[in-house]
Tab-separated table of C-alpha atoms in Angstrom:
chain	number	residue	atom	x	y	z
A	17	MET	CA	122.973	199.982	-63.329
A	18	THR	CA	125.897	198.859	-66.318
A	19	VAL	CA	128.897	197.606	-66.056
A	20	ALA	CA	130.277	201.378	-68.024
A	21	MET	CA	128.847	203.389	-65.962
A	22	VAL	CA	129.060	202.258	-62.994
A	23	ILE	CA	133.612	202.557	-64.363
A	24	THR	CA	132.317	206.209	-65.783
A	25	LEU	CA	131.875	206.163	-61.359
A	26	ARG	CA	134.557	205.526	-60.616
A	27	ALA	CA	136.329	206.715	-62.907
A	28	GLU	CA	133.942	210.207	-61.206
A	29	MET	CA	135.062	209.664	-57.488
A	30	GLY	CA	138.630	207.594	-57.499
A	31	ASN	CA	139.450	204.592	-54.707
A	32	ALA	CA	137.180	205.986	-52.109
A	33	SER	CA	134.444	204.418	-54.661
A	34	GLY	CA	135.009	201.034	-53.123
A	35	LYS	CA	136.008	197.759	-54.622
A	36	MET	CA	134.496	195.327	-57.187
A	37	HIS	CA	133.466	192.267	-55.289
A	38	SER	CA	133.361	189.423	-59.167
A	39	VAL	CA	131.425	187.690	-57.535
A	40	GLY	CA	132.559	184.072	-57.182
A	41	GLY	CA	135.847	184.555	-57.601
A	42	SER	CA	135.700	185.563	-61.644
A	43	LYS	CA	133.419	187.096	-64.411
A	44	THR	CA	131.432	184.839	-65.515
A	45	SER	CA	131.591	182.545	-61.907
A	46	TRP	CA	127.284	183.238	-61.240
A	47	GLY	CA	125.629	179.745	-62.442
A	48	PRO	CA	126.010	176.698	-61.065
A	49	SER	CA	129.444	175.499	-61.344
A	50	ASN	CA	132.571	174.510	-59.529
A	51	VAL	CA	132.509	177.680	-57.104
A	52	ASN	CA	130.498	176.927	-54.215
A	53	LEU	CA	129.433	181.349	-53.714
A	54	THR	CA	129.678	180.944	-49.549
A	55	GLU	CA	133.341	179.968	-49.137
A	56	TRP	CA	134.162	182.594	-51.977
A	57	SER	CA	131.742	184.390	-49.422
A	58	SER	CA	133.576	183.651	-46.584
A	59	HIS	CA	137.478	184.271	-48.052
A	60	GLU	CA	135.822	188.278	-48.848
A	61	THR	CA	135.820	191.112	-46.772
A	62	PHE	CA	133.035	193.220	-47.711
A	63	TYR	CA	132.707	197.196	-46.525
A	64	VAL	CA	130.206	200.080	-47.360
A	65	GLY	CA	130.733	201.503	-51.322
A	66	ASP	CA	131.847	198.057	-51.534
A	67	TRP	CA	130.518	196.831	-54.890
A	68	LEU	CA	129.367	192.946	-56.172
A	69	TYR	CA	129.251	192.479	-59.818
A	70	PHE	CA	127.981	189.856	-61.462
A	71	GLY	CA	128.380	188.348	-64.883
A	72	TYR	CA	126.515	184.784	-66.184
A	73	ASP	CA	124.519	184.247	-68.845
A	74	LYS	CA	121.504	186.586	-69.639
A	75	TYR	CA	119.493	183.845	-70.925
A	76	GLN	CA	119.696	181.650	-67.954
A	77	TYR	CA	120.253	183.366	-64.753
A	78	ASN	CA	120.072	186.258	-63.469
A	79	VAL	CA	120.580	188.293	-59.521
A	80	LEU	CA	117.373	188.927	-57.343
A	81	GLU	CA	118.372	190.822	-53.799
A	82	VAL	CA	115.951	188.636	-50.829
A	83	ASN	CA	115.227	188.937	-47.748
A	84	LYS	CA	116.502	185.875	-46.127
A	85	THR	CA	114.087	183.320	-45.106
A	86	SER	CA	113.475	183.792	-49.177
A	87	TYR	CA	117.850	183.017	-49.287
A	88	GLU	CA	117.025	179.875	-47.424
A	89	LYS	CA	114.296	177.712	-48.767
A	90	CYS	CA	114.799	179.476	-52.374
A	91	ILE	CA	111.799	182.210	-52.517
A	92	ASP	CA	111.934	183.865	-55.956
A	93	LYS	CA	109.099	186.152	-55.703
A	94	ASP	CA	108.943	189.047	-54.255
A	95	PHE	CA	111.971	190.104	-54.523
A	96	ILE	CA	113.298	193.012	-52.733
A	97	LYS	CA	115.388	193.638	-55.719
A	98	ASN	CA	115.530	192.259	-60.071
A	99	ILE	CA	119.489	193.749	-59.977
A	100	THR	CA	119.559	192.380	-64.510
A	101	GLY	CA	120.020	194.845	-66.170
A	102	GLY	CA	120.236	192.626	-69.817
A	103	ALA	CA	123.816	192.552	-71.082
A	104	GLY	CA	124.640	189.341	-67.737
A	105	ARG	CA	126.614	191.713	-66.119
A	106	ASP	CA	125.497	193.347	-63.858
A	107	VAL	CA	126.456	195.553	-60.916
A	108	PHE	CA	125.136	196.727	-57.613
A	109	ASN	CA	126.493	198.693	-54.722
A	110	LEU	CA	126.942	197.816	-50.988
A	111	THR	CA	125.767	200.808	-49.689
A	112	GLN	CA	124.652	199.735	-45.912
A	113	THR	CA	126.286	197.653	-43.137
A	114	LYS	CA	124.123	195.613	-43.535
A	115	THR	CA	123.629	190.756	-44.356
A	116	TYR	CA	122.691	190.662	-47.895
A	117	TYR	CA	121.358	188.233	-49.280
A	118	PHE	CA	121.135	187.794	-53.140
A	119	LEU	CA	119.710	184.230	-55.259
A	120	SER	CA	118.493	183.053	-59.159
A	121	SER	CA	115.215	182.317	-60.107
A	122	GLY	CA	113.560	179.252	-62.308
A	123	GLY	CA	115.104	176.751	-59.306
A	124	TYR	CA	119.124	177.399	-60.159
A	125	CYS	CA	118.840	178.662	-56.285
A	126	PHE	CA	119.119	174.791	-55.340
A	127	GLN	CA	122.093	173.892	-57.781
A	128	GLY	CA	123.273	177.033	-55.154
A	129	LEU	CA	123.135	179.930	-56.899
A	130	LYS	CA	123.416	182.325	-53.951
A	131	VAL	CA	124.974	184.262	-51.824
A	132	ALA	CA	125.028	186.342	-48.802
A	133	VAL	CA	126.780	188.906	-48.166
A	134	ASN	CA	128.311	190.908	-44.481
A	135	VAL	CA	128.648	194.359	-44.777
A	136	LEU	CA	130.624	195.326	-42.647
A	137	ARG	CA	131.513	199.669	-41.994
A	138	PRO	CA	134.203	200.633	-43.575
A	139	LEU	CA	137.313	201.329	-42.368
A	140	PRO	CA	138.997	204.638	-41.142
A	141	PRO	CA	141.453	205.732	-42.156
A	142	ALA	CA	145.217	205.823	-41.638
A	143	PRO	CA	146.057	209.188	-40.090
A	144	ALA	CA	148.729	210.596	-42.028
A	145	PRO	CA	152.084	210.971	-41.338
A	146	THR	CA	152.862	214.621	-39.802
A	147	SER	CA	156.328	216.169	-41.165
A	148	THR	CA	156.948	217.875	-37.186
A	149	SER	CA	157.498	214.767	-35.714
A	150	THR	CA	160.121	214.274	-37.926
A	151	THR	CA	161.075	217.266	-37.679
A	152	THR	CA	161.432	218.222	-34.875
A	153	THR	CA	163.086	214.994	-33.608
A	154	PHE	CA	165.698	216.121	-35.890
A	155	SER	CA	165.716	218.844	-34.635
A	156	SER	CA	166.358	217.993	-31.281
A	157	SER	CA	168.395	215.628	-32.501
A	158	LEU	CA	171.306	218.072	-34.046
A	159	LEU	CA	170.993	220.355	-31.105
A	160	LEU	CA	172.705	217.382	-28.242
A	161	LEU	CA	175.382	216.697	-31.168
A	162	LEU	CA	175.693	220.203	-31.239
A	163	LEU	CA	176.285	220.881	-27.369
A	164	LEU	CA	177.898	217.812	-27.196
A	165	LEU	CA	180.085	219.387	-29.727
A	166	PHE	CA	180.666	222.396	-27.538
A	167	ILE	CA	181.744	220.588	-24.159
A	168	ILE	CA	184.100	218.731	-26.013
A	169	ILE	CA	185.766	220.986	-27.314
């Protein structure tokens, strides 16, 4: 899925579509760099409905979703899904509560080009404030004040 398609989807769905996480913290962090992707993901909170953005040099790297064993051993064969779209700007929707594993093939995984993302169930929306409780409190206070004024007069 291209970035343009995600922007269109997000516009149609509003903020309910989740947060966009740039993997590694910037628009071009998917590549051997000074960014520790394990450290980065440990400081992020991911929920079902969020998106991952992978920005990289399309001539050198790719993005593969793999299982835990392949992630740990940097095995790029028999991957679950090839996220690579060819432009070097790919997105992935986190649709399940689970840990997702991603790596780049060509030996780059051994240089740290891999990330595990633990996805949590979305938080329930906060209850909307009710105007009746405010109105009831205000009405009760006004009634008490009027009663006191009546007693004093």
